[in-house]
Short mmCIF file of C-alpha atoms in Angstrom, two decimals:
data_model
loop_
_atom_site.label_atom_id
_atom_site.label_comp_id
_atom_site.label_asym_id
_atom_site.label_seq_id
_atom_site.Cartn_x
_atom_site.Cartn_y
_atom_site.Cartn_z
CA MET K 297 2.37 15.30 71.41
CA LYS K 298 4.06 12.71 69.11
CA SER K 299 7.73 12.04 69.63
CA PRO K 300 10.18 13.02 66.84
CA SER K 301 11.40 9.43 66.62
CA ASN K 302 7.89 8.06 66.00
CA CYS K 303 7.23 10.69 63.33
CA ALA K 304 10.52 9.88 61.58
CA SER K 305 9.74 6.15 61.68
CA ARG K 306 6.33 6.71 60.13
CA ARG K 307 7.80 8.92 57.40
CA ARG K 308 10.42 6.25 56.57
CA PHE K 309 7.72 3.55 56.46
CA ALA K 310 5.49 5.68 54.19
CA GLY K 311 8.46 6.33 51.90
CA LEU K 312 9.25 2.62 51.66
CA VAL K 313 5.62 1.83 50.80
CA ALA K 314 5.57 4.52 48.08
CA CYS K 315 8.86 3.28 46.57
CA ALA K 316 7.62 -0.31 46.56
CA ALA K 317 4.36 0.70 44.88
CA PHE K 318 6.27 2.68 42.20
CA SER K 319 8.64 -0.24 41.58
CA ILE K 320 5.75 -2.68 41.15
CA ALA K 321 3.89 -0.35 38.80
CA PHE K 322 7.03 0.35 36.72
CA SER K 323 7.96 -3.33 36.42
CA THR K 324 4.39 -4.23 35.49
CA ALA K 325 4.31 -1.59 32.73
CA ARG K 326 7.61 -2.82 31.29
CA ALA K 327 6.47 -6.44 31.42
CA ASP K 328 3.30 -5.74 29.42
CA PRO K 329 4.32 -5.88 25.70
CA PRO K 330 2.42 -3.93 23.04
CA LYS K 331 -0.55 -5.80 21.62
CA GLU K 332 0.15 -7.35 18.22
CA THR K 333 -3.31 -6.31 17.09
CA GLU K 334 -2.72 -2.58 17.58
CA TRP K 335 -3.20 -0.67 14.33
CA THR K 336 -2.32 2.91 13.48
CA PRO K 337 -5.06 4.62 11.44
CA LEU K 338 -3.71 6.58 8.47
CA LEU K 339 -6.92 8.26 7.34
CA ASP K 340 -8.50 11.38 8.83
CA GLN K 341 -10.53 14.33 7.56
CA ASN K 342 -7.42 16.44 6.93
CA LEU K 343 -5.28 13.75 5.23
CA SER K 344 -2.65 14.65 7.80
CA HIS K 345 -0.57 11.53 7.06
CA TRP K 346 -0.40 12.21 3.32
CA GLU K 347 0.61 14.60 0.55
CA ILE K 348 -0.94 14.86 -2.91
CA TRP K 349 0.85 14.73 -6.27
CA ILE K 350 -1.24 15.26 -9.41
CA GLY K 351 0.04 14.29 -12.85
CA VAL K 352 -0.67 15.62 -16.34
CA PRO K 353 -4.39 16.23 -17.02
CA ASN K 354 -5.88 14.37 -19.94
CA PRO K 355 -6.71 16.75 -22.86
CA SER K 356 -10.40 16.07 -22.18
CA VAL K 357 -10.11 17.62 -18.70
CA THR K 358 -10.21 21.38 -18.18
CA VAL K 359 -8.20 22.64 -15.22
CA PRO K 360 -8.53 26.33 -14.30
CA GLY K 361 -5.21 28.12 -14.78
CA TYR K 362 -3.50 25.16 -16.47
CA THR K 363 -2.27 25.45 -20.07
CA PRO K 364 -1.23 22.18 -21.73
CA ALA K 365 1.71 22.12 -24.12
CA ALA K 366 1.14 21.97 -27.86
CA ASP K 367 2.72 18.53 -27.73
CA PRO K 368 0.84 16.59 -25.02
CA LYS K 369 4.01 14.65 -24.26
CA GLN K 370 5.62 17.92 -23.12
CA SER K 371 2.81 18.93 -20.76
CA GLN K 372 3.83 19.31 -17.15
CA PRO K 373 2.21 17.60 -14.17
CA LEU K 374 0.24 19.75 -11.75
CA GLY K 375 2.66 18.53 -9.13
CA LEU K 376 2.80 18.55 -5.35
CA LYS K 377 -0.03 20.01 -3.25
CA ASN K 378 -1.84 21.19 -6.37
CA ASP K 379 -5.22 19.46 -6.66
CA PRO K 380 -7.65 22.11 -7.97
CA LEU K 381 -10.28 19.55 -9.04
CA HIS K 382 -10.16 17.76 -5.68
CA VAL K 383 -9.21 14.41 -7.14
CA TYR K 384 -8.57 13.36 -3.53
CA SER K 385 -10.95 14.29 -0.73
CA VAL K 386 -12.30 12.85 2.51
CA ARG K 387 -15.98 12.44 3.32
CA MET K 388 -17.47 11.45 6.64
CA ILE K 389 -19.79 8.48 6.10
CA ASP K 390 -21.51 6.82 9.05
CA GLY K 391 -19.15 8.63 11.40
CA GLU K 392 -15.87 7.54 9.81
CA PRO K 393 -13.54 9.14 7.24
CA VAL K 394 -13.75 7.76 3.70
CA LEU K 395 -11.21 8.68 1.05
CA HIS K 396 -12.91 9.58 -2.22
CA ILE K 397 -10.87 9.45 -5.44
CA THR K 398 -12.51 10.84 -8.55
CA GLY K 399 -9.99 9.31 -10.96
CA GLN K 400 -10.36 12.38 -13.21
CA ILE K 401 -6.59 13.00 -13.32
CA TYR K 402 -3.83 10.50 -12.66
CA GLY K 403 -2.28 11.13 -9.28
CA GLY K 404 -0.74 9.70 -6.15
CA LEU K 405 -1.69 10.19 -2.51
CA THR K 406 1.68 9.69 -0.82
CA SER K 407 2.39 8.83 2.80
CA LEU K 408 4.61 11.35 4.57
CA LYS K 409 6.43 8.51 6.33
CA GLU K 410 8.49 5.67 4.95
CA TYR K 411 7.72 2.17 6.15
CA GLY K 412 9.99 -0.83 6.43
CA ASN K 413 8.42 -4.01 7.77
CA PHE K 414 4.67 -3.50 7.90
CA HIS K 415 1.18 -4.93 7.54
CA LEU K 416 -1.14 -2.56 5.67
CA ARG K 417 -4.89 -3.15 5.69
CA VAL K 418 -7.53 -1.16 3.79
CA GLN K 419 -11.10 -1.46 2.63
CA GLN K 420 -11.84 -0.47 -0.99
CA ARG K 421 -14.89 -0.19 -3.21
CA TRP K 422 -15.59 1.09 -6.72
CA GLY K 423 -17.65 4.12 -7.66
CA THR K 424 -19.36 4.53 -11.01
CA ALA K 425 -17.51 7.31 -12.88
CA LYS K 426 -14.77 6.59 -15.44
CA TYR K 427 -12.51 9.01 -17.29
CA ALA K 428 -10.30 9.14 -20.37
CA PRO K 429 -8.07 7.50 -21.33
CA LYS K 430 -9.74 4.51 -19.64
CA LEU K 431 -13.39 4.93 -20.56
CA ASP K 432 -13.45 1.51 -22.23
CA LYS K 433 -11.14 -0.21 -19.72
CA PRO K 434 -11.80 -1.99 -16.42
CA ARG K 435 -11.91 0.35 -13.43
CA ASP K 436 -8.33 0.76 -12.29
CA ASN K 437 -6.47 1.99 -9.23
CA GLY K 438 -3.57 0.68 -7.22
CA LEU K 439 -1.75 0.53 -3.89
CA LEU K 440 1.92 1.35 -4.36
CA TYR K 441 4.52 0.53 -1.72
CA ARG K 442 8.30 0.55 -1.38
CA CYS K 443 7.96 3.95 -3.12
CA ILE K 444 11.38 5.52 -3.61
CA GLY K 445 12.92 8.45 -5.47
CA PRO K 446 11.22 11.62 -6.67
CA HIS K 447 7.56 12.25 -7.36
CA GLY K 448 6.61 11.66 -10.98
CA ALA K 449 9.56 9.38 -11.72
CA PHE K 450 7.22 6.81 -13.29
CA ASN K 451 4.98 8.09 -16.09
CA HIS K 452 5.25 11.66 -14.69
CA VAL K 453 2.88 10.60 -11.90
CA TRP K 454 4.08 7.99 -9.45
CA LYS K 455 7.27 7.13 -7.62
CA HIS K 456 9.30 4.07 -8.49
CA SER K 457 7.56 1.35 -6.53
CA ILE K 458 5.84 -2.02 -6.33
CA GLU K 459 2.17 -1.97 -7.27
CA CYS K 460 -0.48 -4.12 -5.69
CA GLN K 461 -2.97 -3.81 -8.53
CA VAL K 462 -6.47 -2.65 -7.66
CA GLN K 463 -8.46 -3.25 -10.85
CA GLU K 464 -11.82 -4.84 -11.54
CA ASN K 465 -11.35 -8.64 -11.43
CA ASP K 466 -7.57 -8.31 -10.97
CA ILE K 467 -7.03 -7.08 -7.41
CA GLY K 468 -3.67 -8.29 -6.12
CA ASP K 469 -1.72 -8.54 -9.37
CA PHE K 470 1.89 -7.34 -9.18
CA PHE K 471 3.21 -4.59 -11.44
CA SER K 472 6.75 -3.27 -11.32
CA LEU K 473 6.84 0.52 -11.42
CA GLY K 474 10.61 0.69 -11.41
CA VAL K 475 11.07 -1.73 -8.50
CA LYS K 476 11.48 -5.28 -9.75
CA ALA K 477 10.73 -8.44 -7.80
CA GLU K 478 10.65 -12.19 -8.29
CA VAL K 479 7.53 -14.33 -8.26
CA ALA K 480 7.16 -18.10 -8.32
CA CYS K 481 5.05 -18.49 -11.44
CA LYS K 482 4.28 -20.29 -14.68
CA PRO K 483 2.66 -19.23 -17.98
CA ASP K 484 -1.07 -18.70 -17.71
CA PRO K 485 -2.69 -21.31 -20.00
CA ASP K 486 -5.85 -19.22 -20.30
CA HIS K 487 -4.05 -16.14 -21.65
CA GLN K 488 -4.59 -15.33 -25.32
CA GLY K 489 -1.87 -13.23 -26.93
CA PRO K 490 1.50 -13.26 -28.67
CA LYS K 491 3.42 -12.95 -25.41
CA PRO K 492 2.98 -15.21 -22.39
CA LEU K 493 1.39 -13.90 -19.23
CA TYR K 494 2.59 -15.40 -15.98
CA ARG K 495 0.52 -16.41 -12.97
CA TYR K 496 1.74 -16.80 -9.40
CA THR K 497 1.94 -20.52 -8.62
CA PRO K 498 3.48 -21.72 -5.33
CA GLY K 499 6.49 -23.99 -5.77
CA GLU K 500 7.25 -22.93 -9.37
CA PRO K 501 10.63 -21.40 -10.29
CA LEU K 502 11.15 -17.71 -9.57
CA ARG K 503 10.89 -15.24 -12.42
CA LEU K 504 12.05 -11.63 -12.24
CA PHE K 505 9.39 -9.12 -13.27
CA GLY K 506 10.19 -5.61 -14.43
CA GLY K 507 7.10 -3.96 -15.87
CA ARG K 508 4.92 -6.85 -17.06
CA CYS K 509 2.55 -8.04 -14.36
CA ALA K 510 2.47 -11.25 -12.39
CA ARG K 511 -1.15 -12.35 -12.28
CA GLY K 512 -2.67 -13.57 -9.06
CA ALA K 513 -3.28 -17.18 -8.19
CA ASP K 514 -6.98 -16.56 -7.60
CA TYR K 515 -9.35 -13.63 -7.07
CA HIS K 516 -12.14 -13.21 -4.55
CA GLU K 517 -13.34 -9.70 -5.38
CA LEU K 518 -16.76 -8.68 -4.13
CA PRO K 519 -19.40 -7.16 -6.44
CA ASN K 520 -18.95 -3.47 -7.31
CA GLY K 521 -20.17 -1.21 -4.55
CA GLU K 522 -19.19 -3.62 -1.76
CA TRP K 523 -16.11 -3.18 0.38
CA ASN K 524 -13.09 -5.38 -0.40
CA THR K 525 -10.43 -5.88 2.25
CA ILE K 526 -6.93 -5.60 0.74
CA GLU K 527 -3.81 -6.37 2.75
CA ILE K 528 -0.11 -6.02 2.02
CA MET K 529 2.47 -7.68 4.25
CA ALA K 530 6.08 -6.62 3.66
CA VAL K 531 9.20 -7.80 5.47
CA GLY K 532 12.60 -6.91 4.04
CA ASP K 533 12.61 -7.48 0.29
CA ARG K 534 9.62 -9.85 0.40
CA SER K 535 5.90 -9.13 0.37
CA ILE K 536 2.46 -10.71 0.05
CA HIS K 537 -0.78 -9.40 -1.50
CA ILE K 538 -4.02 -10.59 0.14
CA LEU K 539 -7.61 -10.00 -1.02
CA ASN K 540 -10.53 -10.73 1.30
CA GLY K 541 -8.39 -13.18 3.25
CA HIS K 542 -7.01 -15.02 0.19
CA VAL K 543 -3.36 -14.84 -0.89
CA VAL K 544 -3.13 -13.50 -4.44
CA ASN K 545 0.60 -12.91 -4.95
CA VAL K 546 3.89 -13.59 -3.19
CA LEU K 547 6.94 -11.46 -4.07
CA GLN K 548 10.57 -11.70 -3.10
CA ASN K 549 13.97 -10.13 -3.82
CA ALA K 550 12.60 -6.63 -4.47
CA GLN K 551 15.35 -4.59 -6.13
CA SER K 552 16.03 -1.31 -7.87
CA LYS K 553 18.78 0.68 -9.58
CA GLU K 554 17.42 3.95 -8.20
CA THR K 555 20.82 4.79 -6.68
CA GLY K 556 22.77 3.71 -9.77
CA THR K 557 23.59 0.19 -8.63
CA LEU K 558 21.23 -2.71 -8.07
CA GLN K 559 20.14 -2.70 -4.43
CA PRO K 560 17.50 -4.51 -2.36
CA VAL K 561 14.45 -2.35 -1.64
CA VAL K 562 13.36 -2.84 1.96
CA SER K 563 11.53 0.39 2.80
CA GLY K 564 9.69 3.29 1.21
CA GLN K 565 6.55 5.36 1.16
CA ILE K 566 3.03 4.23 0.29
CA GLN K 567 0.95 5.73 -2.52
CA ILE K 568 -2.74 5.37 -3.39
CA GLN K 569 -3.33 5.89 -7.09
CA SER K 570 -5.90 7.85 -9.03
CA GLU K 571 -6.05 6.20 -12.45
CA GLY K 572 -9.20 7.00 -14.38
CA ALA K 573 -11.89 5.49 -12.15
CA GLU K 574 -13.91 6.60 -9.15
CA CYS K 575 -12.84 4.69 -6.06
CA GLU K 576 -13.13 4.90 -2.28
CA TYR K 577 -11.00 3.69 0.62
CA ARG K 578 -11.75 3.50 4.32
CA ARG K 579 -10.13 1.98 7.43
CA VAL K 580 -6.65 2.54 6.07
CA GLU K 581 -4.41 1.26 8.86
CA ILE K 582 -0.92 -0.07 9.40
CA GLN K 583 1.07 -1.94 12.02
CA PRO K 584 4.71 -3.07 12.33
CA LEU K 585 5.43 -6.64 11.25
CA GLU K 586 8.62 -8.28 12.50
CA LYS K 587 8.14 -11.50 10.53
CA PHE K 588 5.53 -13.26 8.45
CA PRO K 589 3.17 -15.58 10.29
CA ALA K 590 4.24 -19.20 9.82
CA ALA K 591 1.49 -20.02 7.31
CA TYR K 592 2.59 -17.14 5.08
CA GLU K 593 6.31 -17.77 5.54
CA ALA K 594 5.78 -21.25 4.13
CA LEU K 595 4.72 -19.72 0.80
CA PHE K 596 8.28 -18.61 0.04
CA THR K 597 9.28 -21.98 -1.40
CA ALA K 598 11.22 -21.13 -4.57
CA THR K 599 14.89 -20.20 -4.28
CA PRO K 600 16.92 -17.45 -6.00
CA ALA K 601 18.94 -20.14 -7.80
CA GLN K 602 15.80 -21.01 -9.77
CA ALA K 603 15.30 -17.46 -11.03
CA SER K 604 15.06 -16.95 -14.76
CA PRO K 605 15.54 -13.78 -16.82
CA ALA K 606 13.17 -10.87 -16.46
CA ALA K 607 9.75 -11.28 -18.04
CA LYS K 608 9.46 -9.29 -21.26
#
């Protein structure tokens, strides 16, 4: 028979060993920081991270149960969670979800969450179909971010936002959809037209853009049917558009009067456009971004003192 004192000693020793093991495991877990390469996927079969807003159908499109106004300008958008023609859908291709956008009606696939500092990465490729009113235009789409305010605030379709243009031969251009920003740029010498078109050029003075686009420095788009990798890095009121590993545009001092007074725009939702062309996205993923990597931070060379009036 074991003595009570020996049993008590063994119990105390076992308890000390268990406590020490727990302390080591807990301290190890706390000391292991999250991997910087961890990405959160935003695309699944049920579009569970998104909601759909569909705009006004073109007169050439018949939508069951929808009656356009006599004056097309007075027609109402289909609105939220009303996508009878399945402009947005998800297909499983080679075991992974692929977002298919018909482009038949203008619309926006909107993230349920707002994002502040982030790195968004997607793969995109063009389909073949095109729809009015862009039958004779380049295939067009767009990634909108810093989306604020109500649905349909811009052109009865999209939120006020910054657009990373996704258009044939122009991926990465910057359009202001109600959120302005400054770009270091100079007039594009190759542009033909009565009004100048500006192209992002590192080291040039900043120019505030509100509507008119800032063209990219260079484009590296793959042939139609192949997957392009498009990235958006956004920290505070600054952001960078990247196509297939090449910087296309660098924006800073994002701002809006959405609340009545001019304010920096440092967070918002993300929208994926439908804009008259068949398009697909896959591997839509996001991760937090505390600061730009050094090589990208160095691109912000112009200063606010150099800013000139908004481009017309």
